[in-house]
Amino acid sequence: MFSTALENLDLGAKGLWFPIIVSIALFLTLCFIPKQKMNMAEIYIIFCTVAFVTWLSDGIVLRVFDLIDLGDPDKPGLGDILSYTFIPPSMACIFLCFLDSRNKWILVVLFTAISFLIEVGMESTGYMDTKNWFKYATLIFYLITFAFLLPLQLKIIRQR
């Protein structure tokens, strides 16, 4: 049983080091940045919600339509777990911790660029295969997420 679990972690995946380093760096950044614009309850709710949506979209959009593969496509490896559980939620919370009306569009562009660079990094290290679909479409998704969806989610949480 233990050897099967280790095997399923896909520890030999090409480029696995990239999602590990990015996940750790982003999560540690989230832990140590000033949290003046969000309280811990808001961070917890945003983190969990974004992680859930990321896993849900992996299950529905990416698996059903087979748009990307992370590591070995037949194994739910450690890189998959870290990539879905820590990278998007950490990015969302860090973004919202710095967001205010004066810097919104600067942060939207910055975090869109960072997200895209992480995606390009995962692909260039060999960990992610986009299967030649139009990867620049993700820029639109990142822009919509950072400009509208995350601020809306925080606004809804604060109305409770």
PDB file of C-alpha atoms in Angstrom:
ATOM      1  CA  MET A   1       0.000   0.000   0.000  1.00  0.00           C
ATOM      2  CA  PHE A   2       2.774   2.478   0.927  1.00  0.00           C
ATOM      3  CA  SER A   3       4.775   1.661  -2.194  1.00  0.00           C
ATOM      4  CA  THR A   4       1.670   2.208  -4.355  1.00  0.00           C
ATOM      5  CA  ALA A   5       1.120   5.598  -2.726  1.00  0.00           C
ATOM      6  CA  LEU A   6       4.746   6.570  -3.356  1.00  0.00           C
ATOM      7  CA  GLU A   7       4.511   5.375  -6.946  1.00  0.00           C
ATOM      8  CA  ASN A   8       1.347   7.426  -7.491  1.00  0.00           C
ATOM      9  CA  LEU A   9       3.122  10.571  -6.300  1.00  0.00           C
ATOM     10  CA  ASP A  10       5.010  10.496  -9.611  1.00  0.00           C
ATOM     11  CA  LEU A  11       8.232  11.667  -7.934  1.00  0.00           C
ATOM     12  CA  GLY A  12      10.240  11.035 -11.091  1.00  0.00           C
ATOM     13  CA  ALA A  13       8.188  13.388 -13.267  1.00  0.00           C
ATOM     14  CA  LYS A  14      10.173  15.673 -15.517  1.00  0.00           C
ATOM     15  CA  GLY A  15      10.194  19.236 -14.165  1.00  0.00           C
ATOM     16  CA  LEU A  16       8.577  18.282 -10.839  1.00  0.00           C
ATOM     17  CA  TRP A  17      10.955  20.635  -9.053  1.00  0.00           C
ATOM     18  CA  PHE A  18       9.197  23.665 -10.593  1.00  0.00           C
ATOM     19  CA  PRO A  19       5.708  23.255  -9.044  1.00  0.00           C
ATOM     20  CA  ILE A  20       7.327  22.241  -5.741  1.00  0.00           C
ATOM     21  CA  ILE A  21       9.438  25.408  -5.574  1.00  0.00           C
ATOM     22  CA  VAL A  22       6.620  27.700  -6.776  1.00  0.00           C
ATOM     23  CA  SER A  23       4.115  26.178  -4.321  1.00  0.00           C
ATOM     24  CA  ILE A  24       6.459  26.522  -1.360  1.00  0.00           C
ATOM     25  CA  ALA A  25       7.504  30.058  -2.328  1.00  0.00           C
ATOM     26  CA  LEU A  26       3.934  31.287  -2.777  1.00  0.00           C
ATOM     27  CA  PHE A  27       2.618  29.637   0.382  1.00  0.00           C
ATOM     28  CA  LEU A  28       5.496  31.017   2.473  1.00  0.00           C
ATOM     29  CA  THR A  29       4.938  34.441   0.926  1.00  0.00           C
ATOM     30  CA  LEU A  30       1.284  34.240   1.922  1.00  0.00           C
ATOM     31  CA  CYS A  31       2.237  33.243   5.455  1.00  0.00           C
ATOM     32  CA  PHE A  32       4.637  36.141   5.963  1.00  0.00           C
ATOM     33  CA  ILE A  33       3.172  39.105   4.062  1.00  0.00           C
ATOM     34  CA  PRO A  34       1.319  41.828   5.977  1.00  0.00           C
ATOM     35  CA  LYS A  35      -2.369  41.072   6.148  1.00  0.00           C
ATOM     36  CA  GLN A  36      -3.764  44.566   6.666  1.00  0.00           C
ATOM     37  CA  LYS A  37      -6.431  44.371   3.958  1.00  0.00           C
ATOM     38  CA  MET A  38      -7.744  40.874   4.801  1.00  0.00           C
ATOM     39  CA  ASN A  39      -8.299  39.025   8.039  1.00  0.00           C
ATOM     40  CA  MET A  40      -7.463  35.362   8.590  1.00  0.00           C
ATOM     41  CA  ALA A  41     -11.082  34.241   8.168  1.00  0.00           C
ATOM     42  CA  GLU A  42     -11.265  35.910   4.752  1.00  0.00           C
ATOM     43  CA  ILE A  43      -7.938  34.370   3.736  1.00  0.00           C
ATOM     44  CA  TYR A  44      -9.158  30.950   4.872  1.00  0.00           C
ATOM     45  CA  ILE A  45     -12.420  31.243   2.921  1.00  0.00           C
ATOM     46  CA  ILE A  46     -10.722  32.570  -0.239  1.00  0.00           C
ATOM     47  CA  PHE A  47      -7.955  29.940  -0.041  1.00  0.00           C
ATOM     48  CA  CYS A  48     -10.399  27.058   0.372  1.00  0.00           C
ATOM     49  CA  THR A  49     -12.813  28.342  -2.267  1.00  0.00           C
ATOM     50  CA  VAL A  50     -10.112  28.897  -4.879  1.00  0.00           C
ATOM     51  CA  ALA A  51      -8.573  25.478  -4.136  1.00  0.00           C
ATOM     52  CA  PHE A  52     -11.997  23.854  -4.514  1.00  0.00           C
ATOM     53  CA  VAL A  53     -12.716  25.650  -7.799  1.00  0.00           C
ATOM     54  CA  THR A  54      -9.248  24.726  -9.085  1.00  0.00           C
ATOM     55  CA  TRP A  55      -9.772  21.033  -8.308  1.00  0.00           C
ATOM     56  CA  LEU A  56     -13.298  21.161  -9.715  1.00  0.00           C
ATOM     57  CA  SER A  57     -12.134  22.771 -12.944  1.00  0.00           C
ATOM     58  CA  ASP A  58      -9.377  20.167 -13.195  1.00  0.00           C
ATOM     59  CA  GLY A  59     -11.926  17.415 -12.852  1.00  0.00           C
ATOM     60  CA  ILE A  60     -14.432  18.868 -15.281  1.00  0.00           C
ATOM     61  CA  VAL A  61     -12.649  21.018 -17.813  1.00  0.00           C
ATOM     62  CA  LEU A  62      -9.145  19.639 -17.962  1.00  0.00           C
ATOM     63  CA  ARG A  63      -9.856  15.940 -17.508  1.00  0.00           C
ATOM     64  CA  VAL A  64     -13.055  15.761 -19.584  1.00  0.00           C
ATOM     65  CA  PHE A  65     -11.734  17.917 -22.433  1.00  0.00           C
ATOM     66  CA  ASP A  66      -8.143  16.707 -21.919  1.00  0.00           C
ATOM     67  CA  LEU A  67      -6.592  20.141 -22.479  1.00  0.00           C
ATOM     68  CA  ILE A  68      -3.440  19.738 -20.380  1.00  0.00           C
ATOM     69  CA  ASP A  69      -1.382  17.073 -18.657  1.00  0.00           C
ATOM     70  CA  LEU A  70       0.700  17.615 -15.555  1.00  0.00           C
ATOM     71  CA  GLY A  71       3.495  15.102 -15.032  1.00  0.00           C
ATOM     72  CA  ASP A  72       2.338  11.593 -15.895  1.00  0.00           C
ATOM     73  CA  PRO A  73      -1.241  11.951 -17.203  1.00  0.00           C
ATOM     74  CA  ASP A  74      -2.233   8.647 -15.597  1.00  0.00           C
ATOM     75  CA  LYS A  75      -1.031   9.488 -12.063  1.00  0.00           C
ATOM     76  CA  PRO A  76      -2.237  12.112  -9.606  1.00  0.00           C
ATOM     77  CA  GLY A  77       1.309  13.101  -8.709  1.00  0.00           C
ATOM     78  CA  LEU A  78       2.750  15.370  -6.060  1.00  0.00           C
ATOM     79  CA  GLY A  79       3.125  18.181  -8.598  1.00  0.00           C
ATOM     80  CA  ASP A  80      -0.586  17.976  -9.476  1.00  0.00           C
ATOM     81  CA  ILE A  81      -1.528  18.118  -5.810  1.00  0.00           C
ATOM     82  CA  LEU A  82       0.727  21.118  -5.116  1.00  0.00           C
ATOM     83  CA  SER A  83      -0.189  22.882  -8.362  1.00  0.00           C
ATOM     84  CA  TYR A  84      -3.925  22.747  -7.676  1.00  0.00           C
ATOM     85  CA  THR A  85      -3.924  23.039  -3.900  1.00  0.00           C
ATOM     86  CA  PHE A  86      -1.367  25.780  -3.273  1.00  0.00           C
ATOM     87  CA  ILE A  87      -0.468  27.819  -6.370  1.00  0.00           C
ATOM     88  CA  PRO A  88      -3.837  29.366  -7.382  1.00  0.00           C
ATOM     89  CA  PRO A  89      -5.156  29.864  -3.819  1.00  0.00           C
ATOM     90  CA  SER A  90      -1.893  31.425  -2.649  1.00  0.00           C
ATOM     91  CA  MET A  91      -1.805  33.732  -5.672  1.00  0.00           C
ATOM     92  CA  ALA A  92      -5.438  34.758  -5.044  1.00  0.00           C
ATOM     93  CA  CYS A  93      -4.872  35.531  -1.363  1.00  0.00           C
ATOM     94  CA  ILE A  94      -1.611  37.416  -1.967  1.00  0.00           C
ATOM     95  CA  PHE A  95      -3.361  39.479  -4.663  1.00  0.00           C
ATOM     96  CA  LEU A  96      -6.263  40.337  -2.367  1.00  0.00           C
ATOM     97  CA  CYS A  97      -3.938  41.172   0.541  1.00  0.00           C
ATOM     98  CA  PHE A  98      -2.459  44.006  -1.540  1.00  0.00           C
ATOM     99  CA  LEU A  99      -5.536  45.074  -3.505  1.00  0.00           C
ATOM    100  CA  ASP A 100      -7.048  48.520  -3.085  1.00  0.00           C
ATOM    101  CA  SER A 101      -8.786  50.916  -5.461  1.00  0.00           C
ATOM    102  CA  ARG A 102      -5.584  52.849  -6.208  1.00  0.00           C
ATOM    103  CA  ASN A 103      -3.495  49.869  -7.357  1.00  0.00           C
ATOM    104  CA  LYS A 104      -6.115  47.503  -8.762  1.00  0.00           C
ATOM    105  CA  TRP A 105      -5.109  47.533 -12.426  1.00  0.00           C
ATOM    106  CA  ILE A 106      -1.392  47.485 -11.706  1.00  0.00           C
ATOM    107  CA  LEU A 107      -1.923  44.393  -9.538  1.00  0.00           C
ATOM    108  CA  VAL A 108      -4.269  42.808 -12.090  1.00  0.00           C
ATOM    109  CA  VAL A 109      -1.627  43.129 -14.818  1.00  0.00           C
ATOM    110  CA  LEU A 110       1.194  42.046 -12.469  1.00  0.00           C
ATOM    111  CA  PHE A 111      -0.604  38.952 -11.158  1.00  0.00           C
ATOM    112  CA  THR A 112      -1.836  38.034 -14.645  1.00  0.00           C
ATOM    113  CA  ALA A 113       1.775  38.173 -15.831  1.00  0.00           C
ATOM    114  CA  ILE A 114       3.046  36.159 -12.853  1.00  0.00           C
ATOM    115  CA  SER A 115       0.346  33.511 -13.379  1.00  0.00           C
ATOM    116  CA  PHE A 116       1.179  33.266 -17.055  1.00  0.00           C
ATOM    117  CA  LEU A 117       4.916  33.034 -16.298  1.00  0.00           C
ATOM    118  CA  ILE A 118       4.236  30.183 -13.854  1.00  0.00           C
ATOM    119  CA  GLU A 119       2.269  28.428 -16.590  1.00  0.00           C
ATOM    120  CA  VAL A 120       5.075  28.994 -19.121  1.00  0.00           C
ATOM    121  CA  GLY A 121       7.627  27.817 -16.536  1.00  0.00           C
ATOM    122  CA  MET A 122       5.713  24.608 -15.921  1.00  0.00           C
ATOM    123  CA  GLU A 123       5.558  23.991 -19.639  1.00  0.00           C
ATOM    124  CA  SER A 124       9.192  24.872 -20.356  1.00  0.00           C
ATOM    125  CA  THR A 125      10.467  22.609 -17.559  1.00  0.00           C
ATOM    126  CA  GLY A 126       8.513  19.762 -19.088  1.00  0.00           C
ATOM    127  CA  TYR A 127       6.070  19.298 -16.228  1.00  0.00           C
ATOM    128  CA  MET A 128       3.021  20.579 -18.119  1.00  0.00           C
ATOM    129  CA  ASP A 129       1.880  19.759 -21.651  1.00  0.00           C
ATOM    130  CA  THR A 130      -0.824  22.051 -23.042  1.00  0.00           C
ATOM    131  CA  LYS A 131      -1.411  19.756 -26.012  1.00  0.00           C
ATOM    132  CA  ASN A 132      -1.077  22.681 -28.433  1.00  0.00           C
ATOM    133  CA  TRP A 133      -4.291  24.434 -27.487  1.00  0.00           C
ATOM    134  CA  PHE A 134      -4.343  28.213 -27.526  1.00  0.00           C
ATOM    135  CA  LYS A 135      -2.532  28.855 -24.235  1.00  0.00           C
ATOM    136  CA  TYR A 136      -2.767  32.626 -24.592  1.00  0.00           C
ATOM    137  CA  ALA A 137      -6.505  32.261 -23.917  1.00  0.00           C
ATOM    138  CA  THR A 138      -5.504  31.722 -20.290  1.00  0.00           C
ATOM    139  CA  LEU A 139      -4.407  35.369 -20.203  1.00  0.00           C
ATOM    140  CA  ILE A 140      -8.066  36.336 -20.631  1.00  0.00           C
ATOM    141  CA  PHE A 141      -9.037  33.932 -17.841  1.00  0.00           C
ATOM    142  CA  TYR A 142      -6.369  35.390 -15.523  1.00  0.00           C
ATOM    143  CA  LEU A 143      -7.458  38.961 -16.308  1.00  0.00           C
ATOM    144  CA  ILE A 144     -11.107  38.181 -15.587  1.00  0.00           C
ATOM    145  CA  THR A 145     -10.207  36.318 -12.404  1.00  0.00           C
ATOM    146  CA  PHE A 146      -7.976  39.019 -10.939  1.00  0.00           C
ATOM    147  CA  ALA A 147      -9.973  42.016 -12.184  1.00  0.00           C
ATOM    148  CA  PHE A 148     -13.484  40.829 -11.373  1.00  0.00           C
ATOM    149  CA  LEU A 149     -13.974  37.383  -9.816  1.00  0.00           C
ATOM    150  CA  LEU A 150     -11.608  37.610  -6.833  1.00  0.00           C
ATOM    151  CA  PRO A 151     -12.652  41.148  -5.793  1.00  0.00           C
ATOM    152  CA  LEU A 152     -16.293  40.073  -6.145  1.00  0.00           C
ATOM    153  CA  GLN A 153     -15.688  36.997  -4.026  1.00  0.00           C
ATOM    154  CA  LEU A 154     -14.103  39.108  -1.279  1.00  0.00           C
ATOM    155  CA  LYS A 155     -16.975  41.607  -1.460  1.00  0.00           C
ATOM    156  CA  ILE A 156     -19.520  38.791  -1.059  1.00  0.00           C
ATOM    157  CA  ILE A 157     -17.618  37.369   1.929  1.00  0.00           C
ATOM    158  CA  ARG A 158     -17.552  40.773   3.610  1.00  0.00           C
ATOM    159  CA  GLN A 159     -21.327  41.188   3.208  1.00  0.00           C
ATOM    160  CA  ARG A 160     -22.099  38.282   5.518  1.00  0.00           C
TER     161      ARG A 160
END
